[in-house]
Short mmCIF file of C-alpha atoms and ligand atoms in Angstrom, two decimals:
data_model
loop_
_atom_site.label_atom_id
_atom_site.label_comp_id
_atom_site.label_asym_id
_atom_site.label_seq_id
_atom_site.Cartn_x
_atom_site.Cartn_y
_atom_site.Cartn_z
CA MET A 1 0.00 0.00 0.00
CA SER A 2 2.87 2.39 -0.57
CA LEU A 3 2.57 5.68 -2.43
CA LYS A 4 2.02 4.88 -6.08
CA VAL A 5 3.21 7.50 -8.51
CA ARG A 6 2.08 7.16 -12.10
CA THR A 7 4.97 7.28 -14.56
CA ASP A 8 5.18 6.86 -18.33
CA SER A 9 6.09 3.20 -17.81
CA GLY A 10 3.55 2.29 -15.10
CA PHE A 11 3.70 2.98 -11.38
CA ALA A 12 6.72 3.80 -9.20
CA ASP A 13 6.62 3.17 -5.46
CA MET A 14 7.96 6.23 -3.66
CA ARG A 15 8.32 7.56 -0.17
CA ALA A 16 7.82 11.22 0.72
CA VAL A 17 11.16 11.36 2.59
CA TRP A 18 14.21 9.06 2.38
CA PHE A 19 18.02 8.95 2.61
CA GLU A 20 20.16 8.17 -0.40
CA GLY A 21 23.79 8.77 -1.36
CA GLY A 22 24.50 10.62 1.87
CA ARG A 23 21.65 13.07 1.31
CA LEU A 24 18.16 13.63 2.70
CA MET A 25 15.78 13.30 -0.23
CA MET A 26 12.15 14.35 -0.37
CA ILE A 27 9.32 14.84 -2.81
CA ASP A 28 9.02 18.62 -3.19
CA GLN A 29 5.37 18.91 -2.17
CA ARG A 30 5.20 22.54 -3.30
CA GLU A 31 5.38 21.32 -6.90
CA LEU A 32 2.49 18.84 -6.73
CA PRO A 33 0.26 18.06 -8.54
CA ARG A 34 2.00 19.74 -11.50
CA ARG A 35 5.08 17.51 -11.35
CA VAL A 36 6.83 15.01 -9.09
CA ALA A 37 10.05 16.85 -8.24
CA VAL A 38 12.68 15.51 -5.86
CA ALA A 39 14.88 17.74 -3.69
CA GLY A 40 18.08 16.69 -1.87
CA PHE A 41 19.83 18.19 1.17
CA SER A 42 23.37 17.58 2.45
CA ASP A 43 23.41 19.45 5.76
CA HIS A 44 21.10 19.84 8.73
CA ALA A 45 20.53 23.59 8.28
CA SER A 46 19.20 23.22 4.73
CA ALA A 47 17.13 20.23 5.86
CA ALA A 48 15.59 22.41 8.59
CA GLU A 49 14.88 25.09 5.99
CA ALA A 50 13.09 22.48 3.84
CA ILE A 51 10.79 21.79 6.79
CA ARG A 52 10.25 25.52 7.37
CA ASN A 53 9.42 26.31 3.75
CA MET A 54 7.22 23.21 3.47
CA THR A 55 9.17 21.35 0.80
CA THR A 56 8.01 18.50 3.02
CA ARG A 57 5.15 18.85 5.46
CA GLY A 58 2.69 16.85 7.54
CA ALA A 59 3.63 15.95 11.11
CA PRO A 60 5.17 12.44 10.64
CA SER A 61 7.06 13.44 7.45
CA ILE A 62 8.38 16.49 9.31
CA GLY A 63 9.51 14.09 12.05
CA ALA A 64 11.33 11.84 9.57
CA ALA A 65 12.97 14.83 7.89
CA ALA A 66 14.07 16.04 11.34
CA ALA A 67 15.53 12.61 12.11
CA TYR A 68 17.51 12.67 8.86
CA ALA A 69 18.59 16.27 9.55
CA MET A 70 20.06 15.07 12.85
CA CYS A 71 21.67 12.19 10.97
CA LEU A 72 23.34 14.71 8.62
CA ALA A 73 24.53 16.72 11.62
CA ALA A 74 26.10 13.61 13.14
CA LEU A 75 27.75 12.53 9.86
CA SER A 76 29.34 15.98 9.45
CA GLY A 77 30.56 16.09 13.06
CA SER A 78 28.41 19.14 13.91
CA ASP A 79 27.59 20.03 17.50
CA LEU A 80 24.46 17.91 18.06
CA ARG A 81 22.85 20.25 20.61
CA GLU A 82 23.23 23.23 18.27
CA ALA A 83 21.89 21.18 15.37
CA ALA A 84 18.95 20.06 17.50
CA ALA A 85 18.10 23.69 18.33
CA CYS A 86 18.27 24.60 14.64
CA VAL A 87 15.98 21.72 13.59
CA ARG A 88 13.53 22.30 16.44
CA SER A 89 13.10 25.93 15.38
CA ALA A 90 11.82 24.95 11.91
CA ARG A 91 8.10 24.79 12.82
CA PRO A 92 6.42 24.97 16.23
CA THR A 93 3.23 22.91 16.19
CA ALA A 94 3.87 19.33 15.00
CA ASN A 95 4.91 17.20 17.98
CA ASP A 96 6.65 14.71 15.70
CA LEU A 97 9.45 17.18 14.96
CA PHE A 98 10.44 17.45 18.63
CA TYR A 99 9.83 13.74 19.23
CA ALA A 100 12.16 12.81 16.33
CA VAL A 101 14.95 15.17 17.45
CA ASP A 102 14.79 13.71 20.97
CA PHE A 103 14.76 10.18 19.54
CA MET A 104 17.88 10.88 17.49
CA LEU A 105 19.73 12.59 20.35
CA GLY A 106 19.08 9.49 22.48
CA GLU A 107 20.26 7.16 19.71
CA LEU A 108 23.36 9.19 18.84
CA ASP A 109 24.33 9.64 22.49
CA GLY A 110 24.04 5.86 22.79
CA GLY A 111 26.46 5.35 19.87
CA ALA A 112 23.93 4.29 17.21
CA ASP A 113 24.82 4.54 13.53
CA PRO A 114 23.18 7.82 12.35
CA VAL A 115 21.77 6.48 9.08
CA GLU A 116 20.54 3.23 10.62
CA ALA A 117 18.82 5.13 13.46
CA ALA A 118 17.09 7.63 11.16
CA ASP A 119 16.03 4.86 8.75
CA ARG A 120 14.64 2.92 11.71
CA TYR A 121 12.69 6.02 12.77
CA ALA A 122 11.19 6.45 9.29
CA ASP A 123 10.41 2.73 8.93
CA GLY A 124 8.72 2.83 12.34
CA ILE A 125 6.38 5.58 11.18
CA VAL A 126 5.41 3.60 8.10
CA GLU A 127 4.70 0.48 10.19
CA LYS A 128 2.54 2.46 12.61
CA CYS A 129 0.62 4.04 9.75
CA ALA A 130 -0.08 0.59 8.29
CA LYS A 131 -1.46 -0.49 11.68
CA ILE A 132 -3.66 2.62 11.77
CA GLY A 133 -5.14 1.38 8.51
CA GLU A 134 -5.70 -2.11 9.92
CA HIS A 135 -7.49 -0.72 12.97
CA GLY A 136 -9.53 1.90 11.15
CA ALA A 137 -10.57 0.30 7.85
CA HIS A 138 -13.67 -1.38 9.34
CA LEU A 139 -15.13 2.08 10.04
CA ILE A 140 -15.58 2.60 6.28
CA ARG A 141 -18.48 0.62 4.88
CA ASP A 142 -19.40 -0.07 1.29
CA GLY A 143 -21.16 2.98 -0.16
CA ALA A 144 -19.93 5.30 2.62
CA LYS A 145 -19.29 9.02 2.24
CA VAL A 146 -16.07 9.95 4.03
CA MET A 147 -14.75 13.47 4.57
CA THR A 148 -11.13 14.46 5.19
CA HIS A 149 -9.21 17.72 5.49
CA CYS A 150 -5.71 18.86 4.55
CA ASN A 151 -3.34 16.02 3.62
CA ALA A 152 -2.78 13.19 6.06
CA GLY A 153 -1.70 10.73 3.41
CA ALA A 154 1.58 9.12 2.38
CA LEU A 155 3.05 12.53 1.56
CA ALA A 156 2.51 13.63 5.15
CA THR A 157 3.80 10.45 6.80
CA VAL A 158 6.74 9.11 4.76
CA ASP A 159 4.32 6.51 3.35
CA VAL A 160 0.80 5.05 3.75
CA GLY A 161 -0.77 7.95 5.71
CA THR A 162 -2.74 8.43 8.89
CA ALA A 163 -6.24 9.62 7.91
CA LEU A 164 -5.76 8.15 4.44
CA SER A 165 -4.50 4.81 5.76
CA PRO A 166 -7.94 3.39 6.70
CA ILE A 167 -9.29 4.85 3.45
CA ARG A 168 -6.61 3.16 1.33
CA ARG A 169 -6.96 -0.09 3.22
CA ALA A 170 -10.78 -0.21 2.97
CA TRP A 171 -10.44 0.44 -0.77
CA ALA A 172 -7.81 -2.29 -1.10
CA GLU A 173 -10.19 -4.66 0.71
CA GLY A 174 -12.68 -4.06 -2.06
CA ARG A 175 -15.18 -1.70 -0.49
CA ARG A 176 -16.32 1.14 -2.70
CA PHE A 177 -17.10 4.57 -1.24
CA SER A 178 -16.35 8.23 -1.94
CA VAL A 179 -14.19 10.80 -0.21
CA TYR A 180 -14.96 14.50 0.16
CA VAL A 181 -11.61 16.29 0.07
CA SER A 182 -11.80 19.83 1.42
CA GLU A 183 -9.47 22.12 -0.49
CA THR A 184 -7.71 23.46 2.65
CA ARG A 185 -7.14 27.16 2.12
CA PRO A 186 -4.73 28.84 2.06
CA ARG A 187 -2.07 26.31 0.98
CA LEU A 188 -4.50 23.86 -0.61
CA GLN A 189 -3.03 20.63 0.76
CA GLY A 190 -6.42 18.93 0.29
CA MET A 191 -6.92 19.92 -3.33
CA GLN A 192 -3.29 19.64 -4.42
CA LEU A 193 -1.99 16.71 -2.36
CA THR A 194 -4.84 14.55 -1.02
CA ALA A 195 -6.78 14.64 -4.30
CA TRP A 196 -3.54 13.77 -6.13
CA GLU A 197 -2.81 10.83 -3.83
CA LEU A 198 -6.33 9.44 -4.10
CA GLY A 199 -6.27 9.95 -7.87
CA GLN A 200 -3.02 7.98 -8.20
CA GLU A 201 -4.84 4.96 -6.77
CA GLY A 202 -8.20 5.50 -8.43
CA ILE A 203 -10.03 6.09 -5.14
CA ASP A 204 -13.33 7.86 -5.78
CA HIS A 205 -13.21 11.43 -4.47
CA ALA A 206 -14.41 14.99 -5.01
CA ILE A 207 -12.76 18.25 -4.01
CA ILE A 208 -15.06 20.58 -2.09
CA PRO A 209 -14.55 24.17 -0.94
CA ASP A 210 -13.73 24.31 2.77
CA GLY A 211 -16.93 26.28 3.34
CA ALA A 212 -19.05 23.44 1.87
CA SER A 213 -18.18 20.95 4.62
CA ALA A 214 -21.19 21.63 6.86
CA HIS A 215 -23.45 21.66 3.80
CA PHE A 216 -22.39 18.16 2.80
CA MET A 217 -22.62 16.92 6.38
CA SER A 218 -26.19 18.19 6.54
CA LYS A 219 -26.94 16.04 3.46
CA GLY A 220 -25.30 12.90 4.87
CA VAL A 221 -21.67 12.09 5.55
CA ASP A 222 -20.86 8.79 7.31
CA LEU A 223 -17.64 9.80 8.99
CA VAL A 224 -14.90 12.42 9.08
CA ILE A 225 -11.25 11.31 9.43
CA VAL A 226 -8.48 13.86 9.89
CA GLY A 227 -4.86 13.74 11.01
CA ALA A 228 -3.27 15.70 13.85
CA ASP A 229 -0.15 17.74 14.49
CA ARG A 230 -0.17 17.52 18.27
CA ILE A 231 -2.53 15.76 20.67
CA ALA A 232 -2.51 17.03 24.25
CA ALA A 233 -2.79 14.78 27.30
CA ASN A 234 -6.52 15.52 27.63
CA GLY A 235 -7.25 14.66 23.97
CA ASP A 236 -7.54 18.22 22.64
CA PHE A 237 -5.64 18.30 19.37
CA ALA A 238 -4.15 20.72 16.85
CA ASN A 239 -4.62 20.12 13.15
CA LYS A 240 -4.82 22.18 9.97
CA ILE A 241 -6.91 25.33 10.21
CA GLY A 242 -10.54 24.46 9.43
CA THR A 243 -10.52 21.19 11.37
CA LEU A 244 -12.39 22.77 14.28
CA ASP A 245 -15.20 23.95 11.97
CA LYS A 246 -15.60 20.39 10.70
CA ALA A 247 -15.66 18.92 14.20
CA ILE A 248 -18.37 21.37 15.28
CA ALA A 249 -20.43 20.68 12.15
CA ALA A 250 -19.96 16.92 12.62
CA ARG A 251 -21.35 17.12 16.16
CA ARG A 252 -24.29 19.23 14.94
CA PHE A 253 -25.20 16.70 12.24
CA GLY A 254 -24.37 13.52 14.18
CA VAL A 255 -21.38 12.54 12.01
CA PRO A 256 -18.68 10.43 13.77
CA PHE A 257 -15.41 12.38 13.89
CA TYR A 258 -12.14 10.40 14.00
CA VAL A 259 -8.53 11.53 14.39
CA ALA A 260 -5.85 9.21 13.01
CA ALA A 261 -2.33 9.58 14.44
CA PRO A 262 0.67 7.57 15.63
CA ALA A 263 2.09 7.78 19.16
CA SER A 264 4.72 10.32 18.02
CA THR A 265 1.95 12.91 17.60
CA PHE A 266 0.67 12.47 21.18
CA ASP A 267 2.29 14.88 23.61
CA PRO A 268 1.70 13.83 27.23
CA ALA A 269 3.71 16.87 28.41
CA THR A 270 1.09 19.27 27.02
CA ALA A 271 -1.88 19.27 29.36
CA SER A 272 -4.55 20.70 27.06
CA GLY A 273 -5.11 22.41 23.75
CA GLU A 274 -4.62 25.83 25.33
CA ASP A 275 -0.94 24.96 25.77
CA ILE A 276 -0.31 24.08 22.10
CA GLU A 277 1.69 26.68 20.18
CA ILE A 278 -0.05 27.59 16.94
CA GLU A 279 2.10 28.53 13.96
CA HIS A 280 1.17 31.77 12.21
CA ARG A 281 2.36 31.95 8.63
CA SER A 282 2.73 34.83 6.19
CA GLU A 283 -0.11 37.13 5.13
CA ALA A 284 0.88 36.49 1.51
CA GLU A 285 -0.37 32.88 1.72
CA VAL A 286 -3.86 34.36 2.22
CA THR A 287 -3.77 37.49 0.06
CA GLU A 288 -2.02 36.06 -3.00
CA ILE A 289 -2.85 33.34 -5.49
CA LEU A 290 0.04 31.94 -7.56
CA GLY A 291 2.20 34.85 -6.42
CA GLU A 292 -0.28 37.54 -7.48
CA ARG A 293 -1.98 39.74 -4.89
CA ILE A 294 -5.75 39.46 -5.25
CA ALA A 295 -6.74 41.12 -1.96
CA PRO A 296 -7.19 44.90 -1.91
CA GLU A 297 -3.96 46.77 -1.27
CA GLY A 298 -3.80 47.74 2.39
CA SER A 299 -6.09 44.99 3.72
CA PRO A 300 -4.15 42.94 6.26
CA ALA A 301 -4.65 39.18 6.63
CA LEU A 302 -4.38 36.70 9.50
CA ASN A 303 -3.01 33.23 8.81
CA PRO A 304 -3.06 30.77 11.71
CA ALA A 305 -1.87 27.47 10.21
CA PHE A 306 -3.65 25.27 12.78
CA ASP A 307 -6.61 25.29 15.13
CA VAL A 308 -7.35 23.31 18.28
CA THR A 309 -10.35 20.97 18.49
CA PRO A 310 -11.53 20.01 21.98
CA ALA A 311 -11.46 16.32 22.90
CA GLU A 312 -15.22 16.33 23.55
CA LEU A 313 -15.81 16.56 19.77
CA VAL A 314 -13.66 13.48 19.00
CA THR A 315 -15.41 10.13 18.52
CA GLY A 316 -12.13 8.20 18.58
CA PHE A 317 -8.39 8.31 17.94
CA ILE A 318 -7.30 5.72 15.37
CA THR A 319 -3.80 4.72 16.49
CA GLU A 320 -1.37 1.86 15.95
CA ALA A 321 -2.69 0.42 19.23
CA GLY A 322 -6.35 0.47 18.16
CA VAL A 323 -9.23 2.95 18.22
CA LEU A 324 -9.14 4.82 21.53
CA LYS A 325 -11.67 7.13 23.18
CA PRO A 326 -10.22 10.47 24.32
CA ALA A 327 -10.30 9.20 27.92
CA GLU A 328 -8.20 6.16 26.91
CA ILE A 329 -5.23 7.85 25.21
CA GLY A 330 -3.11 7.67 28.37
CA ARG A 331 -2.74 3.97 27.47
CA LEU A 332 -0.75 4.83 24.36
CA ARG A 333 2.99 4.61 24.85
CA ALA A 334 5.40 5.86 22.20
O1 MRU B 401 0.97 22.71 7.49
P1 MRU B 401 1.01 21.24 7.18
O2 MRU B 401 0.69 20.92 5.76
O3 MRU B 401 2.29 20.59 7.66
O4 MRU B 401 -0.16 20.65 8.07
C1 MRU B 401 -0.44 19.27 8.00
C2 MRU B 401 -1.63 18.86 8.77
O5 MRU B 401 -2.29 19.65 9.40
C3 MRU B 401 -1.93 17.40 8.80
O6 MRU B 401 -3.30 17.18 8.91
C4 MRU B 401 -1.23 16.77 10.00
O7 MRU B 401 0.14 17.10 10.01
C5 MRU B 401 -1.39 15.32 10.04
S1 MRU B 401 -0.38 14.57 8.81
C6 MRU B 401 -0.55 12.90 8.99
#
C-alpha cells in the first residue's frame, strides 16, 4: 500500500522522505500536482529550511525529515545540541518534529549509527501508519461518504498515511465509497496533495470548498477522518486550520469524527489544547494566489496554520494500538 506515482512506464513506489547517497531526499510537495520533483539536502541547516518552507510537510514526514537532519549533523561532526536547536526551530506545532529530534539525540548519544537510526525512525512511522489502517478500515463501509481535510496521506507520513491509511486499506479490501476532500485554504493541501494521492490509486473522491463541509454533512456524511499535528494529554488536538469547523459541524449533524495519528503525535507533556503553540504563517499565503496579490492593497490578513479541536468533539483516535476514546489515550505509549 505504498505511495504509487504514475509514470510513463507504469507505477513507481515512492516515499515522501528518504536517505540516499548521503543526502536527505524528499518529494518537493510545493510542486504537486504539476510535477513530481525531488529535492536533496546535504546538511542539517538546509534540511531544517526544507521543513520551514514546506518542501516536506505533515507531522510524521516532518519528524522523519528532522531525524535525517540530525543524521546529517552527526555525519558531518556538527555540535548535536546546536543542530537540535536549529531543527527544532523549523516549525512549532507538530509534535513529531520534537519527538524525532529527541529520539535521534538518544540514539546518537548511545552510539547508534546515524543512518541506521534515522532509517529505523522512518520505517517505524510507516509500520505504525499501516497499523492505523488495519485498525480503522472497518469504520468505512461499502457505499460510505467519508470526509477528510488537509493532507494526512503518504506525503505527510513518509508513506501510507494516517487519515488516508484506513481509506486506502478499505479500498484495497474491495469496499467502494467516496471521499470529500476539502481544499484546505490557504495552501490547498487537500486539493493539491490529497486529491492527487487518491487519484493515483483511483479512489473515488471529489474536491469541495472548505466552506461546503457543513453543507455536505447536513446532506449525509458517514464519517470524518483527519490527522493531527499535536494531541494534548486531555485529547484536545491541533490540526490544519478548518478542522475545528468540521468537528463542530460533525457534532451538529451527528457525524462520527475520527482523528488518526501515531504515538509520536501524542504529547503527554502538554496538558490541554490551550498549551499548544499555533504557527502563524505569512499574510501572503492568504492574500495572494500563484504569487499575485488578489486582496485589496492595504487589507491585512491573518493566517493561523492550525486550530485546536476540543477532545469532547472526537469520537475516537485511530492509532497503531487500536481505536481509543479520548479518555483512553493515556494507554498509548510511544
Ligand atoms: O501545514 P502542514 O501541511 O504541515 O499541516 C499538515 C496537517 O495539518 C496534517 O493534517 C497533519 O500534520 C497530520 S499529517 C498525517
